[in-house]
Amino acid sequence: MRQVERSIVDYLKGYLERGIAEGDVRTCDPEVVAFVLLRTYTALVNDWADAHEPLSNESLIALFHQLFADGLRNPSKMAKIR
């Protein structure tokens, strides 16, 4: 299981590194952020559903966007997007 987690974190880290290089993502520690993204996802899918109605894919996407995308996106690029 650790190898699967490592592979996912590495993939997300690479995605974040590309975003940083292109100026779309704020400078951050991409490995830590990748780990947080993965753990947040697994907590919402597994732990949340133990005591609540499971979140739909659409709800998960909206929540991740709200929590992470706007917080990581470079503010100078946001004006161009909106």
Short mmCIF file of N, CA, C and O in Angstrom, two decimals, residues 14-80:
data_model
loop_
_atom_site.label_atom_id
_atom_site.label_comp_id
_atom_site.label_asym_id
_atom_site.label_seq_id
_atom_site.Cartn_x
_atom_site.Cartn_y
_atom_site.Cartn_z
N GLY A 14 4.69 15.93 -9.30
CA GLY A 14 5.10 16.33 -10.65
C GLY A 14 4.12 17.31 -11.28
O GLY A 14 4.51 18.27 -11.93
N TYR A 15 2.85 17.06 -11.07
CA TYR A 15 1.80 17.95 -11.58
C TYR A 15 1.94 19.34 -10.96
O TYR A 15 1.88 20.36 -11.65
N LEU A 16 2.16 19.38 -9.65
CA LEU A 16 2.34 20.66 -8.96
C LEU A 16 3.63 21.35 -9.40
O LEU A 16 3.64 22.57 -9.60
N GLU A 17 4.69 20.60 -9.58
CA GLU A 17 5.96 21.19 -10.04
C GLU A 17 5.80 21.83 -11.41
O GLU A 17 6.33 22.93 -11.66
N ARG A 18 5.06 21.19 -12.30
CA ARG A 18 4.81 21.79 -13.62
C ARG A 18 4.00 23.07 -13.48
O ARG A 18 4.27 24.06 -14.14
N GLY A 19 3.00 23.05 -12.59
CA GLY A 19 2.21 24.24 -12.36
C GLY A 19 3.03 25.39 -11.81
O GLY A 19 2.85 26.55 -12.20
N ILE A 20 3.95 25.07 -10.91
CA ILE A 20 4.83 26.10 -10.35
C ILE A 20 5.74 26.65 -11.45
O ILE A 20 5.89 27.87 -11.58
N ALA A 21 6.32 25.77 -12.26
CA ALA A 21 7.22 26.19 -13.33
C ALA A 21 6.51 27.08 -14.36
O ALA A 21 7.11 28.01 -14.90
N GLU A 22 5.23 26.80 -14.59
CA GLU A 22 4.47 27.59 -15.56
C GLU A 22 3.84 28.83 -14.95
O GLU A 22 3.20 29.62 -15.64
N GLY A 23 3.99 28.99 -13.63
CA GLY A 23 3.44 30.16 -12.96
C GLY A 23 1.97 30.06 -12.61
O GLY A 23 1.38 31.05 -12.18
N ASP A 24 1.39 28.90 -12.76
CA ASP A 24 -0.03 28.71 -12.45
C ASP A 24 -0.27 28.37 -10.99
O ASP A 24 -1.38 28.54 -10.49
N VAL A 25 0.75 27.87 -10.32
CA VAL A 25 0.65 27.46 -8.92
C VAL A 25 1.67 28.26 -8.12
O VAL A 25 2.80 28.44 -8.57
N ARG A 26 1.25 28.71 -6.97
CA ARG A 26 2.16 29.44 -6.09
C ARG A 26 3.32 28.54 -5.68
O ARG A 26 3.18 27.32 -5.61
N THR A 27 4.42 29.16 -5.36
CA THR A 27 5.56 28.42 -4.84
C THR A 27 5.14 27.74 -3.54
O THR A 27 4.54 28.37 -2.67
N CYS A 28 5.41 26.46 -3.46
CA CYS A 28 5.07 25.67 -2.28
C CYS A 28 5.98 24.46 -2.27
O CYS A 28 6.78 24.26 -3.17
N ASP A 29 5.85 23.65 -1.24
CA ASP A 29 6.57 22.38 -1.20
C ASP A 29 5.65 21.36 -1.87
O ASP A 29 4.68 20.88 -1.27
N PRO A 30 5.91 21.03 -3.13
CA PRO A 30 4.97 20.18 -3.88
C PRO A 30 4.80 18.78 -3.29
O PRO A 30 3.72 18.21 -3.40
N GLU A 31 5.81 18.26 -2.63
CA GLU A 31 5.67 16.93 -2.04
C GLU A 31 4.72 16.97 -0.84
O GLU A 31 3.86 16.10 -0.69
N VAL A 32 4.84 18.00 -0.01
CA VAL A 32 3.95 18.12 1.15
C VAL A 32 2.52 18.36 0.68
O VAL A 32 1.58 17.74 1.18
N VAL A 33 2.35 19.25 -0.30
CA VAL A 33 1.01 19.55 -0.80
C VAL A 33 0.40 18.31 -1.44
O VAL A 33 -0.77 18.00 -1.23
N ALA A 34 1.19 17.55 -2.19
CA ALA A 34 0.70 16.31 -2.80
C ALA A 34 0.23 15.33 -1.73
O ALA A 34 -0.83 14.71 -1.85
N PHE A 35 1.00 15.20 -0.66
CA PHE A 35 0.64 14.32 0.45
C PHE A 35 -0.67 14.77 1.09
O PHE A 35 -1.56 13.97 1.35
N VAL A 36 -0.80 16.08 1.32
CA VAL A 36 -2.02 16.62 1.93
C VAL A 36 -3.23 16.39 1.03
O VAL A 36 -4.31 16.01 1.50
N LEU A 37 -3.06 16.59 -0.26
CA LEU A 37 -4.15 16.34 -1.20
C LEU A 37 -4.61 14.89 -1.14
O LEU A 37 -5.80 14.60 -1.06
N LEU A 38 -3.65 13.98 -1.17
CA LEU A 38 -3.99 12.55 -1.14
C LEU A 38 -4.67 12.18 0.17
O LEU A 38 -5.71 11.51 0.17
N ARG A 39 -4.12 12.63 1.29
CA ARG A 39 -4.69 12.27 2.58
C ARG A 39 -6.07 12.90 2.78
O ARG A 39 -6.96 12.29 3.37
N THR A 40 -6.25 14.11 2.27
CA THR A 40 -7.57 14.74 2.36
C THR A 40 -8.58 13.94 1.56
O THR A 40 -9.69 13.67 2.02
N TYR A 41 -8.20 13.55 0.36
CA TYR A 41 -9.09 12.75 -0.48
C TYR A 41 -9.46 11.44 0.20
O TYR A 41 -10.64 11.08 0.28
N THR A 42 -8.46 10.71 0.70
CA THR A 42 -8.76 9.42 1.31
C THR A 42 -9.60 9.58 2.58
O THR A 42 -10.47 8.75 2.85
N ALA A 43 -9.35 10.65 3.33
CA ALA A 43 -10.17 10.89 4.54
C ALA A 43 -11.61 11.18 4.16
O ALA A 43 -12.54 10.68 4.80
N LEU A 44 -11.82 11.98 3.12
CA LEU A 44 -13.18 12.30 2.72
C LEU A 44 -13.91 11.10 2.14
O LEU A 44 -15.10 10.91 2.37
N VAL A 45 -13.21 10.29 1.40
CA VAL A 45 -13.85 9.12 0.78
C VAL A 45 -14.08 8.01 1.80
O VAL A 45 -15.15 7.40 1.82
N ASN A 46 -13.12 7.77 2.68
CA ASN A 46 -13.23 6.65 3.62
C ASN A 46 -13.83 7.06 4.97
O ASN A 46 -14.83 6.51 5.39
N ASP A 47 -13.20 8.00 5.64
CA ASP A 47 -13.60 8.35 7.00
C ASP A 47 -14.92 9.11 7.05
O ASP A 47 -15.76 8.86 7.91
N TRP A 48 -15.10 10.05 6.16
CA TRP A 48 -16.34 10.83 6.14
C TRP A 48 -17.54 9.91 5.95
O TRP A 48 -18.56 10.04 6.62
N ALA A 49 -17.41 8.97 5.06
CA ALA A 49 -18.53 8.08 4.73
C ALA A 49 -18.89 7.14 5.89
O ALA A 49 -19.98 6.58 5.89
N ASP A 50 -18.01 7.00 6.86
CA ASP A 50 -18.33 6.15 8.01
C ASP A 50 -19.46 6.74 8.85
O ASP A 50 -20.23 6.00 9.46
N ALA A 51 -19.55 8.07 8.89
CA ALA A 51 -20.55 8.71 9.76
C ALA A 51 -21.50 9.65 9.01
O ALA A 51 -22.39 10.23 9.62
N HIS A 52 -21.29 9.80 7.71
CA HIS A 52 -22.09 10.72 6.91
C HIS A 52 -22.45 10.09 5.58
O HIS A 52 -21.89 9.07 5.18
N GLU A 53 -23.35 10.75 4.90
CA GLU A 53 -23.67 10.36 3.53
C GLU A 53 -22.41 10.56 2.68
O GLU A 53 -21.76 11.60 2.76
N PRO A 54 -22.03 9.56 1.89
CA PRO A 54 -20.83 9.73 1.05
C PRO A 54 -20.98 10.94 0.12
O PRO A 54 -22.08 11.25 -0.35
N LEU A 55 -19.87 11.60 -0.12
CA LEU A 55 -19.87 12.75 -1.02
C LEU A 55 -19.87 12.27 -2.47
O LEU A 55 -19.19 11.29 -2.81
N SER A 56 -20.60 12.97 -3.30
CA SER A 56 -20.59 12.64 -4.72
C SER A 56 -19.28 13.12 -5.34
O SER A 56 -18.56 13.94 -4.75
N ASN A 57 -18.98 12.61 -6.51
CA ASN A 57 -17.78 13.07 -7.22
C ASN A 57 -17.82 14.58 -7.43
O ASN A 57 -16.81 15.26 -7.26
N GLU A 58 -19.00 15.09 -7.78
CA GLU A 58 -19.14 16.52 -8.01
C GLU A 58 -18.88 17.31 -6.74
O GLU A 58 -18.24 18.36 -6.76
N SER A 59 -19.36 16.81 -5.60
CA SER A 59 -19.12 17.48 -4.32
C SER A 59 -17.65 17.46 -3.95
O SER A 59 -17.12 18.45 -3.44
N LEU A 60 -16.98 16.33 -4.20
CA LEU A 60 -15.55 16.25 -3.92
C LEU A 60 -14.77 17.24 -4.78
O LEU A 60 -13.87 17.93 -4.28
N ILE A 61 -15.11 17.32 -6.05
CA ILE A 61 -14.43 18.25 -6.95
C ILE A 61 -14.63 19.68 -6.48
O ILE A 61 -13.68 20.46 -6.39
N ALA A 62 -15.87 20.03 -6.15
CA ALA A 62 -16.16 21.39 -5.70
C ALA A 62 -15.43 21.71 -4.40
O ALA A 62 -14.88 22.81 -4.24
N LEU A 63 -15.39 20.76 -3.49
CA LEU A 63 -14.72 20.98 -2.21
C LEU A 63 -13.21 21.15 -2.40
O LEU A 63 -12.60 22.05 -1.82
N PHE A 64 -12.61 20.31 -3.22
CA PHE A 64 -11.17 20.44 -3.48
C PHE A 64 -10.87 21.77 -4.15
O PHE A 64 -9.87 22.42 -3.84
N HIS A 65 -11.71 22.17 -5.07
CA HIS A 65 -11.50 23.46 -5.72
C HIS A 65 -11.57 24.58 -4.70
O HIS A 65 -10.71 25.47 -4.66
N GLN A 66 -12.56 24.53 -3.85
CA GLN A 66 -12.75 25.56 -2.83
C GLN A 66 -11.57 25.59 -1.86
O GLN A 66 -11.05 26.66 -1.53
N LEU A 67 -11.13 24.43 -1.40
CA LEU A 67 -10.07 24.37 -0.39
C LEU A 67 -8.68 24.57 -0.95
O LEU A 67 -7.85 25.23 -0.32
N PHE A 68 -8.43 24.01 -2.12
CA PHE A 68 -7.06 23.96 -2.60
C PHE A 68 -6.78 24.78 -3.86
O PHE A 68 -5.77 25.46 -3.92
N ALA A 69 -7.61 24.69 -4.84
CA ALA A 69 -7.29 25.33 -6.12
C ALA A 69 -7.15 26.84 -5.99
O ALA A 69 -6.16 27.42 -6.43
N ASP A 70 -8.11 27.48 -5.40
CA ASP A 70 -8.01 28.92 -5.26
C ASP A 70 -6.90 29.31 -4.30
O ASP A 70 -6.30 30.37 -4.44
N GLY A 71 -6.60 28.46 -3.36
CA GLY A 71 -5.53 28.75 -2.42
C GLY A 71 -4.15 28.55 -3.01
O GLY A 71 -3.19 29.15 -2.56
N LEU A 72 -4.02 27.71 -4.02
CA LEU A 72 -2.73 27.44 -4.64
C LEU A 72 -2.49 28.24 -5.92
O LEU A 72 -1.36 28.47 -6.30
N ARG A 73 -3.56 28.63 -6.55
CA ARG A 73 -3.42 29.33 -7.83
C ARG A 73 -2.77 30.69 -7.61
O ARG A 73 -3.06 31.39 -6.66
N ASN A 74 -1.90 31.06 -8.53
CA ASN A 74 -1.21 32.34 -8.47
C ASN A 74 -2.22 33.46 -8.64
O ASN A 74 -2.91 33.53 -9.66
N PRO A 75 -2.35 34.37 -7.65
CA PRO A 75 -3.36 35.43 -7.73
C PRO A 75 -3.22 36.31 -8.96
O PRO A 75 -4.22 36.78 -9.49
N SER A 76 -2.00 36.52 -9.44
CA SER A 76 -1.84 37.37 -10.63
C SER A 76 -2.42 36.72 -11.87
O SER A 76 -2.81 37.40 -12.80
N LYS A 77 -2.51 35.41 -11.89
CA LYS A 77 -3.12 34.70 -13.02
C LYS A 77 -4.63 34.60 -12.88
O LYS A 77 -5.32 34.40 -13.85
N MET A 78 -5.15 34.72 -11.66
CA MET A 78 -6.59 34.59 -11.44
C MET A 78 -7.35 35.68 -12.17
O MET A 78 -8.43 35.44 -12.69
N ALA A 79 -6.80 36.88 -12.25
CA ALA A 79 -7.47 37.97 -12.94
C ALA A 79 -7.65 37.63 -14.42
O ALA A 79 -8.65 37.98 -15.04
N LYS A 80 -6.70 36.91 -14.99
CA LYS A 80 -6.77 36.52 -16.39
C LYS A 80 -7.80 35.43 -16.63
O LYS A 80 -8.38 35.32 -17.68
#
